[in-house]
């Protein structure tokens, strides 16, 4: 038996695998996505736009955007700082710190919301002190932001850590030797080198922040027109059999998913080209001394 037969499947096997994969994608991804827009527009554009502009829906949209505007920058700062510390320094507890970054991936969002209720709720550990000082975190915007930050903070860090470890710090050290300050090195060397990975992490963080349901559902209190984000508003409308309104609001999240997928694909293509260019430059640098002899 030739080596080609050992590594190449029969044509019918490849056709079967491809068909099964495409059927799975169509059944579980494409069809539900089309159904969302179909139901949202089933009764015409006027009702669709009316469902998006009515006060409670508009309040949910604004709260979702506000939460993302606060949570995403906070996670960018944390992600860059965490990636810098892990990729550039050795310190006691580094492996434990890296494990804690992955905690939101292993904890259910509902459990995360309950943790915040246990800490900051009216009957929680810090609840009486917060009430005494007239500070309201749960069933208010701050609690929604806290829950969203928790469930989204691994994304930026997890994109940047392997990228910065693979790049090393030769360029940064060279900049320091040439007289650049720490901030100059950070802004002119580090950030340009990680910009695509950083943007990738920001996009994933934003998509998760705007689509988060479990943790936000626990801490929001479901106050209509005040603490309902888009996912919570969709649930309420669906339970009230307002299908046009529910699917109209859901279409916003569906559009966000499509835009996220498009930008994600473009960034992955850009990162792949950047890595290929880096490999070519490395190969040229290695071959240059040999060509001079």
PDB file of C-alpha atoms in Angstrom, residues 66-237:
ATOM      1  CA  UNK A  66     -23.501  51.591  27.483  1.00  0.00           C
ATOM      2  CA  UNK A  67     -22.506  48.293  29.101  1.00  0.00           C
ATOM      3  CA  UNK A  68     -20.294  47.394  26.149  1.00  0.00           C
ATOM      4  CA  UNK A  69     -18.720  50.869  26.072  1.00  0.00           C
ATOM      5  CA  UNK A  70     -17.694  50.476  29.726  1.00  0.00           C
ATOM      6  CA  UNK A  71     -16.823  46.769  29.824  1.00  0.00           C
ATOM      7  CA  UNK A  72     -14.762  46.544  26.647  1.00  0.00           C
ATOM      8  CA  UNK A  73     -12.188  49.265  27.495  1.00  0.00           C
ATOM      9  CA  UNK A  74     -11.806  47.861  31.016  1.00  0.00           C
ATOM     10  CA  UNK A  75     -11.094  44.425  29.579  1.00  0.00           C
ATOM     11  CA  UNK A  76      -8.658  45.896  27.054  1.00  0.00           C
ATOM     12  CA  UNK A  77      -6.657  47.492  29.861  1.00  0.00           C
ATOM     13  CA  UNK A  78      -6.739  44.309  31.927  1.00  0.00           C
ATOM     14  CA  UNK A  79      -5.980  42.070  28.945  1.00  0.00           C
ATOM     15  CA  UNK A  80      -2.942  44.069  27.817  1.00  0.00           C
ATOM     16  CA  UNK A  81      -1.612  44.342  31.377  1.00  0.00           C
ATOM     17  CA  UNK A  82      -2.148  40.626  32.077  1.00  0.00           C
ATOM     18  CA  UNK A  83      -0.590  39.557  28.774  1.00  0.00           C
ATOM     19  CA  UNK A  84       2.383  41.860  29.353  1.00  0.00           C
ATOM     20  CA  UNK A  85       2.957  40.482  32.856  1.00  0.00           C
ATOM     21  CA  UNK A  86       2.626  36.820  31.836  1.00  0.00           C
ATOM     22  CA  UNK A  87       4.585  37.048  28.582  1.00  0.00           C
ATOM     23  CA  UNK A  88       7.397  39.297  29.805  1.00  0.00           C
ATOM     24  CA  UNK A  89       7.990  38.471  33.471  1.00  0.00           C
ATOM     25  CA  UNK A  90       8.545  35.497  35.738  1.00  0.00           C
ATOM     26  CA  UNK A  91       6.937  35.786  39.166  1.00  0.00           C
ATOM     27  CA  UNK A  92       5.596  33.584  41.920  1.00  0.00           C
ATOM     28  CA  UNK A  93       2.006  32.528  41.278  1.00  0.00           C
ATOM     29  CA  UNK A  94       2.204  33.087  37.526  1.00  0.00           C
ATOM     30  CA  UNK A  95       0.566  29.755  36.651  1.00  0.00           C
ATOM     31  CA  UNK A  96      -2.200  30.379  39.208  1.00  0.00           C
ATOM     32  CA  UNK A  97      -2.786  33.849  37.764  1.00  0.00           C
ATOM     33  CA  UNK A  98      -3.064  32.355  34.273  1.00  0.00           C
ATOM     34  CA  UNK A  99      -5.570  29.799  35.566  1.00  0.00           C
ATOM     35  CA  UNK A 100      -7.712  32.514  37.164  1.00  0.00           C
ATOM     36  CA  UNK A 101      -7.915  34.316  33.826  1.00  0.00           C
ATOM     37  CA  UNK A 102      -9.709  31.255  32.428  1.00  0.00           C
ATOM     38  CA  UNK A 103     -12.165  31.114  35.351  1.00  0.00           C
ATOM     39  CA  UNK A 104     -15.107  32.726  33.463  1.00  0.00           C
ATOM     40  CA  UNK A 105     -14.747  30.048  30.773  1.00  0.00           C
ATOM     41  CA  UNK A 106     -15.388  27.302  33.334  1.00  0.00           C
ATOM     42  CA  UNK A 107     -17.998  29.017  35.524  1.00  0.00           C
ATOM     43  CA  UNK A 108     -21.595  29.261  34.342  1.00  0.00           C
ATOM     44  CA  UNK A 109     -22.663  32.893  33.784  1.00  0.00           C
ATOM     45  CA  UNK A 110     -25.652  32.274  36.056  1.00  0.00           C
ATOM     46  CA  UNK A 111     -23.277  31.207  38.825  1.00  0.00           C
ATOM     47  CA  UNK A 112     -21.248  34.378  38.223  1.00  0.00           C
ATOM     48  CA  UNK A 113     -24.397  36.448  38.667  1.00  0.00           C
ATOM     49  CA  UNK A 114     -25.245  34.592  41.871  1.00  0.00           C
ATOM     50  CA  UNK A 115     -21.722  35.270  43.179  1.00  0.00           C
ATOM     51  CA  UNK A 116     -22.295  38.999  42.765  1.00  0.00           C
ATOM     52  CA  UNK A 117     -25.684  38.711  44.459  1.00  0.00           C
ATOM     53  CA  UNK A 118     -24.017  36.912  47.360  1.00  0.00           C
ATOM     54  CA  UNK A 119     -21.494  39.732  47.671  1.00  0.00           C
ATOM     55  CA  UNK A 120     -23.499  42.850  46.874  1.00  0.00           C
ATOM     56  CA  UNK A 121     -27.177  41.858  47.162  1.00  0.00           C
ATOM     57  CA  UNK A 122     -29.480  43.245  49.848  1.00  0.00           C
ATOM     58  CA  UNK A 123     -28.881  40.134  51.980  1.00  0.00           C
ATOM     59  CA  UNK A 124     -25.319  39.582  50.796  1.00  0.00           C
ATOM     60  CA  UNK A 125     -22.056  40.008  52.648  1.00  0.00           C
ATOM     61  CA  UNK A 126     -21.624  43.664  51.717  1.00  0.00           C
ATOM     62  CA  UNK A 127     -25.299  44.430  51.103  1.00  0.00           C
ATOM     63  CA  UNK A 128     -26.064  46.112  54.448  1.00  0.00           C
ATOM     64  CA  UNK A 129     -22.958  48.321  54.208  1.00  0.00           C
ATOM     65  CA  UNK A 130     -23.852  49.356  50.654  1.00  0.00           C
ATOM     66  CA  UNK A 131     -27.430  50.137  51.681  1.00  0.00           C
ATOM     67  CA  UNK A 132     -26.179  52.168  54.631  1.00  0.00           C
ATOM     68  CA  UNK A 133     -24.073  54.307  52.293  1.00  0.00           C
ATOM     69  CA  UNK A 134     -26.837  54.512  49.663  1.00  0.00           C
ATOM     70  CA  UNK A 135     -24.813  52.571  47.063  1.00  0.00           C
ATOM     71  CA  UNK A 136     -26.868  50.418  44.723  1.00  0.00           C
ATOM     72  CA  UNK A 137     -25.048  47.834  42.646  1.00  0.00           C
ATOM     73  CA  UNK A 138     -27.524  45.026  42.153  1.00  0.00           C
ATOM     74  CA  UNK A 139     -30.649  45.601  40.067  1.00  0.00           C
ATOM     75  CA  UNK A 140     -28.899  48.620  38.590  1.00  0.00           C
ATOM     76  CA  UNK A 141     -26.465  49.509  35.823  1.00  0.00           C
ATOM     77  CA  UNK A 142     -23.283  49.001  37.937  1.00  0.00           C
ATOM     78  CA  UNK A 143     -24.233  45.389  38.640  1.00  0.00           C
ATOM     79  CA  UNK A 144     -24.861  44.724  34.954  1.00  0.00           C
ATOM     80  CA  UNK A 145     -21.454  46.194  34.103  1.00  0.00           C
ATOM     81  CA  UNK A 146     -19.735  44.123  36.817  1.00  0.00           C
ATOM     82  CA  UNK A 147     -21.315  40.890  35.594  1.00  0.00           C
ATOM     83  CA  UNK A 148     -20.460  41.691  31.988  1.00  0.00           C
ATOM     84  CA  UNK A 149     -16.856  42.516  32.821  1.00  0.00           C
ATOM     85  CA  UNK A 150     -16.509  39.200  34.651  1.00  0.00           C
ATOM     86  CA  UNK A 151     -17.793  37.019  31.817  1.00  0.00           C
ATOM     87  CA  UNK A 152     -15.782  38.862  29.144  1.00  0.00           C
ATOM     88  CA  UNK A 153     -12.415  39.641  30.699  1.00  0.00           C
ATOM     89  CA  UNK A 154     -10.541  36.509  29.441  1.00  0.00           C
ATOM     90  CA  UNK A 155     -10.967  37.271  25.728  1.00  0.00           C
ATOM     91  CA  UNK A 156      -8.381  40.023  25.211  1.00  0.00           C
ATOM     92  CA  UNK A 157      -5.834  38.439  27.542  1.00  0.00           C
ATOM     93  CA  UNK A 158      -6.216  35.014  25.957  1.00  0.00           C
ATOM     94  CA  UNK A 159      -5.640  36.441  22.476  1.00  0.00           C
ATOM     95  CA  UNK A 160      -2.567  38.440  23.464  1.00  0.00           C
ATOM     96  CA  UNK A 161      -0.704  36.045  25.780  1.00  0.00           C
ATOM     97  CA  UNK A 162       0.331  33.460  23.135  1.00  0.00           C
ATOM     98  CA  UNK A 163       0.934  36.215  20.579  1.00  0.00           C
ATOM     99  CA  UNK A 164       3.307  38.143  22.852  1.00  0.00           C
ATOM    100  CA  UNK A 165       5.055  34.957  23.969  1.00  0.00           C
ATOM    101  CA  UNK A 166       5.647  33.957  20.335  1.00  0.00           C
ATOM    102  CA  UNK A 167       6.936  37.391  19.357  1.00  0.00           C
ATOM    103  CA  UNK A 168       9.432  37.571  22.209  1.00  0.00           C
ATOM    104  CA  UNK A 169      10.907  40.874  23.342  1.00  0.00           C
ATOM    105  CA  UNK A 170      13.883  41.359  21.030  1.00  0.00           C
ATOM    106  CA  UNK A 171      12.391  44.407  19.327  1.00  0.00           C
ATOM    107  CA  UNK A 172      11.422  45.982  22.642  1.00  0.00           C
ATOM    108  CA  UNK A 173      14.909  45.453  24.058  1.00  0.00           C
ATOM    109  CA  UNK A 174      16.431  46.929  20.901  1.00  0.00           C
ATOM    110  CA  UNK A 175      14.233  50.018  21.264  1.00  0.00           C
ATOM    111  CA  UNK A 176      15.296  50.427  24.897  1.00  0.00           C
ATOM    112  CA  UNK A 177      18.974  50.088  23.926  1.00  0.00           C
ATOM    113  CA  UNK A 178      18.485  52.824  21.319  1.00  0.00           C
ATOM    114  CA  UNK A 179      17.209  55.154  24.021  1.00  0.00           C
ATOM    115  CA  UNK A 180      13.425  54.771  23.853  1.00  0.00           C
ATOM    116  CA  UNK A 181      11.534  55.218  27.095  1.00  0.00           C
ATOM    117  CA  UNK A 182       9.159  52.601  28.435  1.00  0.00           C
ATOM    118  CA  UNK A 183       6.068  54.393  27.111  1.00  0.00           C
ATOM    119  CA  UNK A 184       7.684  55.027  23.735  1.00  0.00           C
ATOM    120  CA  UNK A 185       8.548  51.343  23.453  1.00  0.00           C
ATOM    121  CA  UNK A 186       5.025  50.368  24.439  1.00  0.00           C
ATOM    122  CA  UNK A 187       3.240  52.664  21.975  1.00  0.00           C
ATOM    123  CA  UNK A 188       5.652  52.416  19.033  1.00  0.00           C
ATOM    124  CA  UNK A 189       6.825  48.791  19.275  1.00  0.00           C
ATOM    125  CA  UNK A 190       4.536  46.676  21.436  1.00  0.00           C
ATOM    126  CA  UNK A 191       1.130  48.003  20.327  1.00  0.00           C
ATOM    127  CA  UNK A 192       1.914  47.840  16.568  1.00  0.00           C
ATOM    128  CA  UNK A 193       3.086  44.252  17.012  1.00  0.00           C
ATOM    129  CA  UNK A 194      -0.074  43.142  18.834  1.00  0.00           C
ATOM    130  CA  UNK A 195      -2.647  45.399  17.167  1.00  0.00           C
ATOM    131  CA  UNK A 196      -4.385  42.683  15.142  1.00  0.00           C
ATOM    132  CA  UNK A 197      -4.577  40.258  18.045  1.00  0.00           C
ATOM    133  CA  UNK A 198      -5.807  43.103  20.255  1.00  0.00           C
ATOM    134  CA  UNK A 199      -8.501  44.048  17.750  1.00  0.00           C
ATOM    135  CA  UNK A 200      -9.534  40.398  17.500  1.00  0.00           C
ATOM    136  CA  UNK A 201      -9.923  40.212  21.272  1.00  0.00           C
ATOM    137  CA  UNK A 202     -11.881  43.488  21.357  1.00  0.00           C
ATOM    138  CA  UNK A 203     -14.345  42.203  18.763  1.00  0.00           C
ATOM    139  CA  UNK A 204     -14.955  38.964  20.661  1.00  0.00           C
ATOM    140  CA  UNK A 205     -15.310  40.870  23.939  1.00  0.00           C
ATOM    141  CA  UNK A 206     -17.816  43.297  22.446  1.00  0.00           C
ATOM    142  CA  UNK A 207     -19.897  40.516  20.913  1.00  0.00           C
ATOM    143  CA  UNK A 208     -20.059  38.620  24.216  1.00  0.00           C
ATOM    144  CA  UNK A 209     -20.780  41.799  26.202  1.00  0.00           C
ATOM    145  CA  UNK A 210     -23.750  42.716  24.022  1.00  0.00           C
ATOM    146  CA  UNK A 211     -25.108  39.176  23.886  1.00  0.00           C
ATOM    147  CA  UNK A 212     -24.638  38.133  27.526  1.00  0.00           C
ATOM    148  CA  UNK A 213     -27.792  36.773  29.135  1.00  0.00           C
ATOM    149  CA  UNK A 214     -27.187  34.505  32.144  1.00  0.00           C
ATOM    150  CA  UNK A 215     -25.136  36.686  34.489  1.00  0.00           C
ATOM    151  CA  UNK A 216     -26.974  39.881  33.532  1.00  0.00           C
ATOM    152  CA  UNK A 217     -30.336  38.176  34.042  1.00  0.00           C
ATOM    153  CA  UNK A 218     -29.474  37.435  37.678  1.00  0.00           C
ATOM    154  CA  UNK A 219     -28.197  40.892  38.653  1.00  0.00           C
ATOM    155  CA  UNK A 220     -30.483  43.112  36.568  1.00  0.00           C
ATOM    156  CA  UNK A 221     -33.793  42.608  38.340  1.00  0.00           C
ATOM    157  CA  UNK A 222     -35.603  42.669  34.954  1.00  0.00           C
ATOM    158  CA  UNK A 223     -36.873  46.220  35.455  1.00  0.00           C
ATOM    159  CA  UNK A 224     -38.502  47.118  32.161  1.00  0.00           C
ATOM    160  CA  UNK A 225     -37.165  50.273  30.604  1.00  0.00           C
ATOM    161  CA  UNK A 226     -34.325  50.494  33.157  1.00  0.00           C
ATOM    162  CA  UNK A 227     -32.224  47.342  33.622  1.00  0.00           C
ATOM    163  CA  UNK A 228     -33.159  45.161  30.667  1.00  0.00           C
ATOM    164  CA  UNK A 229     -30.513  44.663  28.008  1.00  0.00           C
ATOM    165  CA  UNK A 230     -31.407  43.466  24.509  1.00  0.00           C
ATOM    166  CA  UNK A 231     -31.252  39.711  25.334  1.00  0.00           C
ATOM    167  CA  UNK A 232     -33.469  40.207  28.400  1.00  0.00           C
ATOM    168  CA  UNK A 233     -35.892  42.359  26.439  1.00  0.00           C
ATOM    169  CA  UNK A 234     -36.114  39.674  23.751  1.00  0.00           C
ATOM    170  CA  UNK A 235     -37.030  37.072  26.368  1.00  0.00           C
ATOM    171  CA  UNK A 236     -39.767  39.263  27.838  1.00  0.00           C
ATOM    172  CA  UNK A 237     -41.304  40.022  24.445  1.00  0.00           C
TER     173      UNK A 237
END
